[in-house]
Each structure stands twice: as structure tokens, then as C-alpha cells.
Amino acid sequence: MNTIIIQADEGVLKEVDLNTASKILKAGGLVAFPTETVYGLGADALNPMAAEKIYEAKGRPADNPLIVHIANPRNMEQIASEIPAKASKLAEVFWPGPLTMILKKKDIVPFSTTGGLNTVAIRLPADRIAKDIITCSGGFIAAPSANVSGKPSPTKAEHVIADLGGKVDMIIDGGKTTLGLESTIVDMTSNEPIILRPGCITKTMLENVIGNVEYDKAVLARTLENNIIPKAPGMKYRHYAPEGSLTIYEGNIHHVVSEINKKAKEYVLAGKRVGIIATEETQELYKHGIIKSIGRREDEDSIAAGLYAVLRDFDDIHAEYIFSESFSRSDLGQAIMNRLLKAAGYRLIRVG
Ligand code: AMP
Ligand code: MG
């Protein structure tokens, strides 16, 4: 398939390109576009055949439901059969933004979009290009991350092109995404809202608006405990996996650096290709392997934004072993560590 690749300058899509994208989507095709979290692979969420194309292009397991993206909060009522007061409150405060809510679905949402579930995941993104596309293409766009399943989510158009070039109708290049981590997912179908996937809208931020919110047990897991089944079907897969074997070192940062230096030296001497995930503050302290800074320790937002690109960079250079520092577990740190631990297959070593 010939994939049309379009450049959007300064975060806005030209009208002619917007028309092309919307024609493709209305006809059941696939268009990848930026959102503030990661790039999404869009299809008409109410057209079962279009939704199925997403699974095929991504190699996504059929039981892993898609998030339906809307551009107008009122459209929530057309696809959700019950909207609890707390959900309306969260929509009011956090939309547009990186928050996805799970609600009971109406019949108009096909089971191919919801992976056979009676619930539907809904988000209203903030990105201008995403909103324009959704508005001009019927208002309900399923848009999972625009990567091949199992790869790190794409934060740049070149990641999307590498994974899906030739497999989708159109890719819109809107530059680097600002947040870099997928949306926070909250299940609003039970009395007590449950965070199924941590993200940039943190537990504290949610609780400030609606009171107590719980984490799904699987979110807090620090090992691969096989008796915990995540409530978000997609969270059970080994996501975000780099090609190389990734190990996270946790503890006092001086001990972590010295342990990683020791390991890196040992593996480099053994002829292995070694990558190190460092930070602005620590990168100068490493002596062996290929060192990449993920962001500034002092600024967790920058770490969230840099994570996936660093994992992909290490794939590009075929790093065989990757050693990473760990990050705090407060608020946003929870989301960062959730992704990093999954990428590492939960290989975490405490030092010091
Ligand atoms: P992605 O769009 O690739 O970031 O992945 C979407 C995530 O949302 C996956 O982990 C899905 O399992 C989750 N999800 C989507 N719809 C539902 C739903 N109805 N119930 C629970 N989780 C959902
Ligand atoms: Mg994904």
C-alpha cells in the first residue's frame, strides 16, 4: 500500500490535507496522527470493518479494545449508556487532555472496537490536529498508539513510519508529541473509580476532583505476578519491549551509577553492545557503553516525554543489554515506572 505522508507545520494541518484525511477515515481507511500523548492510528470507531483494519496493521490481539476519541464532550452521550456524575466532573476538568474513561457502551459502538466488552473507553484529546481530524471525520475515531504491537509507543512521526509505513493510508507528521506517555485510563463503571493505566493525569489530580480513586492491583505490581489479571486487557501484554534485555537499577543514585558502570564494563569487555539510560544529571558519570539521557531528574515531565524515543534509539543501534536508572514512584513517576518496568519485563535490581 502506498502511504501518504504529510507534514503539519506549527501544529496545524492544511485544509486540503485535513480533507484527504477525513475522506480516508470516512471510507473506512487508516490515518495516523499526533496527539499530545503519543501518535494514534485512527479509524472510524463506529465502522466494524475499519476498526478491524487497525488490529491487522498493528498486529494487535483481538481482545485488546480501542479507545474512542471524540472532539466534543457532548458526543460522550452518543456512545455511553450511563454517565455517572463523577465522570461528567472529570470530563469537565480534564478534557481536552490525556484522560480516558471507561463507561458502559451503547449498541452503536461495535464489539470489534471494544474487544468484545460491554464497555467503551473514551478520550477527548487536546492536540489541535487530532481534534480537527476527529471533528471532520464523523466525531468518533478509534486511535490506539500507532506502533506495531509490542514496540514502544511512537512519540515521533519517524517511529510511525518505521512501524506502519506501507500498512496504512496516511501518516501525519506533527513533530514530537509533548507528553510522551499514553493517557491515564480510569474505569468509571464501578462505585469507586479505578486507575487501569497511570498517566500524566495522576491519582492525586483525580482525587482532588472526585475523592477516592484506587489503582488496579496490576498497576502497582513490581513483579510479574501471574495471578493478577489487569482490568485493561491491553495491560497484560508485554508492551513497550525493546529488542535488548533491559534491567532497571533502583536505590541511592550513587550506588546505582556505580553498579551500572560495573555491569556495563563487564559486558562491554565481553564484546556486548551495551546501552545506558541515564539522565542529564548523571550522564557524565558513565564510562562504558552507549549512554543516552532520557531527560532531567528534576523535571519528571521531560523523563516521560523522552522514555519511548530512548528505547527506540537503542533498538536502532541493536543494543543487546540496556541498563537503566529508576525513577520516583510518586504521581507521574508511577506512570513512568509502570512503562519502564513493563519494558524491562519487571527485571529490577535493588542496590545499596
Ligand atoms: P492504546 O490505545 O494502544 O494506548 O491502548 C488502549 C488501552 O486501553 C489498552 O490497554 C486497552 O486494554 C484499554 N482499554 C480500551 N478499552 C477498554 C475497556 N472497555 N475496558 C478496559 N480497558 C480498555
Ligand atoms: Mg498501545
Coordinates of C-alpha atoms and ligand atoms in Angstrom, one line a residue:
M1 CA 0.0 0.0 0.0
N2 CA 1.2 3.5 -0.8
T3 CA 1.2 5.6 2.4
I4 CA 0.7 9.3 2.0
I5 CA 3.0 11.2 4.4
I6 CA 2.0 14.7 5.2
Q7 CA 3.8 17.4 7.2
A8 CA 1.8 19.6 9.5
D9 CA 3.5 22.9 10.2
E10 CA 3.3 24.5 13.5
G11 CA 0.8 22.0 14.9
V12 CA -1.9 22.8 12.2
L13 CA -3.0 20.7 9.3
K14 CA -3.6 22.4 5.9
E15 CA -7.3 22.3 4.9
V16 CA -6.5 20.2 1.8
D17 CA -4.7 17.6 3.9
L18 CA -7.5 17.6 6.5
N19 CA -10.0 16.9 3.7
T20 CA -7.8 14.0 2.5
A21 CA -7.6 12.5 6.0
S22 CA -11.3 12.8 6.6
K23 CA -12.1 11.2 3.2
I24 CA -9.9 8.3 4.0
L25 CA -11.4 7.8 7.5
K26 CA -15.0 8.1 6.3
A27 CA -14.3 5.5 3.7
G28 CA -13.0 3.1 6.4
G29 CA -9.3 3.7 6.0
L30 CA -6.4 4.3 8.4
V31 CA -4.8 7.6 9.3
A32 CA -2.0 8.0 11.9
F33 CA -1.9 11.4 13.6
P34 CA -0.2 13.1 16.6
T35 CA -2.0 13.6 19.9
E36 CA -0.5 15.2 23.0
T37 CA 0.3 11.8 24.4
V38 CA 1.7 9.6 21.6
Y39 CA 0.8 9.2 17.9
G40 CA -2.5 7.4 17.3
L41 CA -3.6 5.1 14.5
G42 CA -7.1 6.4 13.6
A43 CA -10.1 4.6 12.1
D44 CA -13.8 5.2 12.2
A45 CA -14.8 3.7 15.6
L46 CA -18.4 3.0 14.6
N47 CA -17.4 1.1 11.5
P48 CA -16.5 -2.5 12.5
M49 CA -14.5 -3.1 9.3
A50 CA -12.4 0.0 9.8
A51 CA -11.7 -1.0 13.4
E52 CA -10.6 -4.4 12.3
K53 CA -8.1 -2.9 10.0
I54 CA -6.3 -1.4 13.0
Y55 CA -5.8 -4.8 14.6
E56 CA -4.4 -6.1 11.3
A57 CA -2.0 -3.2 10.7
K58 CA -0.7 -3.2 14.3
G59 CA -0.7 -7.0 14.8
R60 CA -2.8 -6.2 17.9
P61 CA -4.5 -9.1 19.8
A62 CA -8.3 -9.0 19.0
D63 CA -9.2 -8.9 22.8
N64 CA -7.4 -5.6 23.3
P65 CA -10.0 -2.9 23.0
L66 CA -9.6 0.5 21.3
I67 CA -10.1 4.0 22.8
V68 CA -12.7 6.0 21.0
H69 CA -11.6 9.6 20.6
I70 CA -14.1 12.4 20.5
A71 CA -13.7 16.2 19.9
N72 CA -16.9 17.4 21.6
P73 CA -17.7 16.4 25.2
R74 CA -21.4 16.2 24.3
N75 CA -20.6 13.3 22.0
M76 CA -19.9 11.1 25.0
E77 CA -23.7 10.6 25.4
Q78 CA -24.0 9.1 22.0
I79 CA -21.7 6.2 22.8
A80 CA -22.0 5.7 26.6
S81 CA -25.3 4.4 28.0
E82 CA -24.6 5.6 31.6
I83 CA -22.6 8.7 32.6
P84 CA -22.0 8.8 36.3
A85 CA -21.8 12.3 37.9
K86 CA -18.1 11.7 38.7
A87 CA -17.4 11.0 35.0
S88 CA -19.0 14.3 34.0
K89 CA -17.0 16.1 36.6
L90 CA -13.7 14.6 35.3
A91 CA -14.6 15.4 31.7
E92 CA -15.3 19.0 32.7
V93 CA -12.0 19.3 34.5
F94 CA -9.6 17.2 32.4
W95 CA -10.9 17.3 28.8
P96 CA -9.4 18.1 26.5
G97 CA -6.5 16.2 27.8
P98 CA -4.7 12.9 28.5
L99 CA -7.6 11.2 30.4
T100 CA -9.5 8.1 29.1
M101 CA -12.7 7.0 30.9
I102 CA -14.3 3.5 30.7
L103 CA -18.1 3.7 30.6
K104 CA -20.9 1.3 29.7
K105 CA -21.3 1.3 25.9
K106 CA -24.3 1.9 23.7
D107 CA -25.2 -0.5 20.9
I108 CA -23.9 1.8 18.2
V109 CA -20.3 1.0 19.3
P110 CA -19.3 -2.2 17.6
F111 CA -17.8 -5.1 19.6
S112 CA -14.8 -5.0 17.2
T113 CA -13.9 -1.6 18.7
T114 CA -14.4 -2.7 22.3
G115 CA -12.7 -6.1 22.0
G116 CA -16.0 -7.8 22.8
L117 CA -16.6 -5.8 26.0
N118 CA -19.8 -4.1 27.0
T119 CA -17.8 -1.0 28.0
V120 CA -16.2 1.7 25.9
A121 CA -13.0 3.7 26.5
I122 CA -13.5 7.4 25.7
R123 CA -11.0 10.3 25.4
L124 CA -11.1 13.9 24.2
P125 CA -7.5 14.8 23.2
A126 CA -6.1 18.4 23.4
D127 CA -3.9 18.3 20.3
R128 CA -5.3 20.6 17.6
I129 CA -4.5 18.3 14.7
A130 CA -6.2 15.3 16.5
K131 CA -9.3 17.4 17.3
D132 CA -9.6 18.7 13.7
I133 CA -9.3 15.2 12.3
I134 CA -11.9 13.8 14.7
T135 CA -14.4 16.7 14.1
C136 CA -14.1 16.4 10.3
S137 CA -14.3 12.6 10.2
G138 CA -17.6 11.8 11.9
G139 CA -16.7 12.5 15.5
F140 CA -15.8 9.0 16.8
I141 CA -12.3 7.9 15.9
A142 CA -10.7 4.8 17.4
A143 CA -7.0 5.6 17.8
P144 CA -4.7 3.2 19.6
S145 CA -1.0 4.0 19.7
A146 CA 0.4 4.0 16.1
N147 CA 3.1 1.3 16.7
V148 CA 3.4 -2.3 15.9
S149 CA 2.0 -4.2 18.9
G150 CA 4.8 -4.8 21.4
K151 CA 7.0 -2.0 20.3
P152 CA 7.4 1.2 22.3
S153 CA 4.6 3.7 21.6
P154 CA 5.6 6.3 18.9
T155 CA 6.4 9.9 20.0
K156 CA 7.7 11.0 16.6
A157 CA 6.4 10.5 13.1
E158 CA 9.5 8.6 12.1
H159 CA 8.6 6.0 14.7
V160 CA 5.2 5.6 13.0
I161 CA 6.7 5.5 9.5
A162 CA 9.2 2.8 10.7
D163 CA 6.4 0.6 12.1
L164 CA 3.4 1.3 9.8
G165 CA 4.8 2.7 6.6
G166 CA 3.1 0.8 3.7
K167 CA 0.5 -0.6 6.0
V168 CA -1.8 2.5 6.5
D169 CA -3.3 5.0 4.1
M170 CA -1.8 8.2 5.6
I171 CA 0.6 9.4 8.3
I172 CA 0.5 13.0 9.5
D173 CA 3.8 14.3 10.8
G174 CA 3.2 16.8 13.6
G175 CA 6.6 16.7 15.2
K176 CA 7.4 15.3 18.6
T177 CA 4.4 14.7 20.9
T178 CA 4.5 16.8 24.1
L179 CA 3.7 14.4 26.9
G180 CA 5.1 11.1 25.5
L181 CA 3.1 8.7 27.7
E182 CA -0.3 7.2 26.8
S183 CA -3.4 8.6 28.6
T184 CA -4.4 7.8 32.1
I185 CA -7.2 5.2 32.0
V186 CA -9.9 5.3 34.7
D187 CA -12.7 2.7 34.9
M188 CA -15.8 4.7 35.9
T189 CA -18.2 1.7 35.8
S190 CA -17.9 0.8 39.4
N191 CA -18.7 2.9 42.5
E192 CA -15.1 3.5 43.2
P193 CA -13.2 4.7 40.1
I194 CA -10.1 2.5 39.4
I195 CA -7.0 3.6 37.5
L196 CA -6.2 0.9 35.0
R197 CA -3.3 2.7 33.4
P198 CA -1.3 5.5 35.1
G199 CA -0.5 8.5 33.0
C200 CA 0.0 12.3 33.2
I201 CA -3.3 12.9 34.9
T202 CA -2.2 11.5 38.3
K203 CA -4.1 9.8 41.1
T204 CA -3.8 13.0 43.2
M205 CA -5.2 15.1 40.4
L206 CA -8.2 12.8 40.0
E207 CA -8.8 12.6 43.8
N208 CA -8.7 16.4 44.1
V209 CA -11.8 16.4 41.8
I210 CA -13.8 13.3 42.7
G211 CA -12.4 12.0 46.0
N212 CA -11.1 8.5 46.5
V213 CA -9.7 6.7 43.4
E214 CA -8.0 3.3 43.6
Y215 CA -5.2 1.7 41.4
D216 CA -5.9 -1.6 39.7
K217 CA -3.7 -4.1 41.5
A218 CA -1.8 -4.8 38.3
V219 CA -0.7 -1.2 38.0
L220 CA 1.2 -1.5 41.3
A221 CA 2.8 -4.8 40.6
R222 CA 6.5 -4.8 40.8
T223 CA 7.0 -8.3 39.7
L224 CA 5.3 -10.5 37.1
E225 CA 2.8 -11.9 39.4
N226 CA 0.8 -14.3 37.3
N227 CA -2.3 -14.4 39.5
I228 CA -3.0 -10.6 38.9
I229 CA -5.0 -10.1 35.8
P230 CA -5.1 -6.4 34.7
K231 CA -8.6 -4.9 34.2
A232 CA -7.4 -3.3 31.0
P233 CA -7.0 -6.2 28.6
G234 CA -4.1 -4.4 26.9
M235 CA -2.1 -4.1 30.1
K236 CA -1.5 -7.8 30.3
Y237 CA 0.7 -7.9 27.2
R238 CA 4.4 -7.3 27.4
H239 CA 4.3 -3.9 26.0
Y240 CA 7.0 -1.4 25.1
A241 CA 9.6 -4.1 24.8
P242 CA 13.0 -3.0 23.4
E243 CA 14.9 -5.7 21.4
G244 CA 17.7 -5.8 24.0
S245 CA 17.4 -7.1 27.6
L246 CA 16.6 -4.2 29.8
T247 CA 17.4 -4.1 33.6
I248 CA 16.5 -1.3 36.0
Y249 CA 18.7 -0.5 38.9
E250 CA 17.0 1.1 41.9
G251 CA 18.4 2.7 45.1
N252 CA 20.6 5.6 46.1
I253 CA 21.6 7.2 42.8
H254 CA 25.4 7.0 43.5
H255 CA 25.1 3.3 44.1
V256 CA 23.0 2.9 41.0
V257 CA 25.6 4.7 38.9
S258 CA 28.5 2.7 40.2
E259 CA 26.6 -0.7 39.8
I260 CA 25.6 0.2 36.2
N261 CA 29.2 1.2 35.5
K262 CA 30.5 -2.1 36.8
K263 CA 28.0 -4.1 34.8
A264 CA 28.5 -2.1 31.6
K265 CA 32.2 -2.5 31.8
E266 CA 31.9 -6.3 32.3
Y267 CA 29.5 -6.6 29.3
V268 CA 31.5 -4.3 27.0
L269 CA 34.6 -6.3 27.7
A270 CA 32.7 -9.4 26.9
G271 CA 32.0 -7.9 23.4
K272 CA 28.4 -7.0 24.0
R273 CA 26.6 -3.9 22.8
V274 CA 25.5 -2.0 25.9
G275 CA 23.2 0.9 26.3
I276 CA 22.7 3.0 29.4
I277 CA 19.5 5.0 30.2
A278 CA 20.9 8.0 32.1
T279 CA 19.6 11.5 32.9
E280 CA 21.0 15.0 32.3
E281 CA 22.3 15.0 35.8
T282 CA 24.1 11.6 35.6
Q283 CA 25.1 11.0 32.0
E284 CA 28.7 12.3 32.6
L285 CA 29.2 9.8 35.3
Y286 CA 29.1 6.7 33.0
K287 CA 32.2 5.4 31.4
H288 CA 31.2 2.4 29.2
G289 CA 28.6 1.6 26.6
I290 CA 26.4 3.9 24.7
I291 CA 24.9 6.5 27.1
K292 CA 21.6 8.3 26.4
S293 CA 19.9 10.8 28.5
I294 CA 16.2 10.3 28.9
G295 CA 15.5 13.8 30.5
R296 CA 16.1 15.8 33.6
R297 CA 15.6 14.1 37.0
E298 CA 14.4 17.4 38.3
D299 CA 11.7 17.6 35.7
E300 CA 9.7 14.3 35.5
D301 CA 7.7 15.7 32.5
S302 CA 10.9 15.6 30.5
I303 CA 11.5 12.0 31.5
A304 CA 8.0 10.9 30.5
A305 CA 8.5 12.7 27.2
G306 CA 11.9 11.1 26.5
L307 CA 11.3 7.5 27.5
Y308 CA 10.0 5.8 24.4
A309 CA 12.3 7.6 22.0
V310 CA 15.3 6.4 24.0
L311 CA 14.0 2.8 23.9
R312 CA 13.6 3.0 20.2
D313 CA 17.1 4.6 19.8
F314 CA 18.5 1.5 21.5
D315 CA 16.6 -0.7 19.1
D316 CA 18.0 1.2 16.2
I317 CA 21.6 0.5 17.3
H318 CA 20.7 -3.1 18.3
A319 CA 21.7 -2.7 21.9
E320 CA 21.9 -6.2 23.4
Y321 CA 21.9 -5.1 27.1
I322 CA 20.3 -1.9 28.4
F323 CA 20.8 -0.7 32.0
S324 CA 18.5 2.0 33.3
E325 CA 18.3 4.2 36.4
S326 CA 14.9 4.1 38.1
F327 CA 12.6 7.0 38.9
S328 CA 10.4 8.1 41.8
R329 CA 7.0 6.4 42.3
S330 CA 5.2 9.5 43.3
D331 CA 2.5 10.7 40.9
L332 CA 3.9 10.9 37.4
G333 CA 6.8 8.7 38.5
Q334 CA 4.2 5.9 38.9
A335 CA 3.4 6.2 35.2
I336 CA 7.0 6.3 34.1
M337 CA 8.0 3.3 36.2
N338 CA 4.9 1.4 35.1
R339 CA 6.1 1.7 31.4
L340 CA 9.8 1.1 32.3
L341 CA 9.1 -2.0 34.4
K342 CA 7.0 -3.5 31.6
A343 CA 9.7 -2.7 29.0
A344 CA 12.1 -4.5 31.4
G345 CA 9.8 -7.5 31.9
Y346 CA 10.0 -6.4 35.6
R347 CA 13.7 -7.0 35.8
L348 CA 14.5 -4.7 38.7
I349 CA 17.6 -4.9 40.9
R350 CA 17.9 -3.0 44.2
V351 CA 21.4 -1.8 45.0
G352 CA 23.0 -0.3 48.1
Ligands
AMP1 P1 -3.6 2.1 23.4 O1 -4.8 2.8 22.7 O2 -2.8 1.3 22.4 O3 -2.9 3.1 24.2 O4 -4.3 1.1 24.3 C1 -5.6 1.2 24.9 C2 -5.7 0.7 26.2 O5 -7.0 0.9 26.7 C3 -5.4 -0.8 26.3 O6 -4.6 -1.2 27.4 C4 -6.8 -1.4 26.5 O7 -6.9 -2.6 27.1 C5 -7.5 -0.3 27.3 N1 -9.0 -0.3 27.1 C6 -9.6 0.2 26.0 N2 -11.0 0.0 26.1 C7 -11.1 -0.6 27.3 C8 -12.3 -1.1 28.0 N3 -13.5 -1.0 27.5 N4 -12.1 -1.6 29.3 C9 -10.8 -1.7 29.8 N5 -9.7 -1.3 29.2 C10 -9.9 -0.8 27.9
MG2 MG -0.6 0.9 22.7

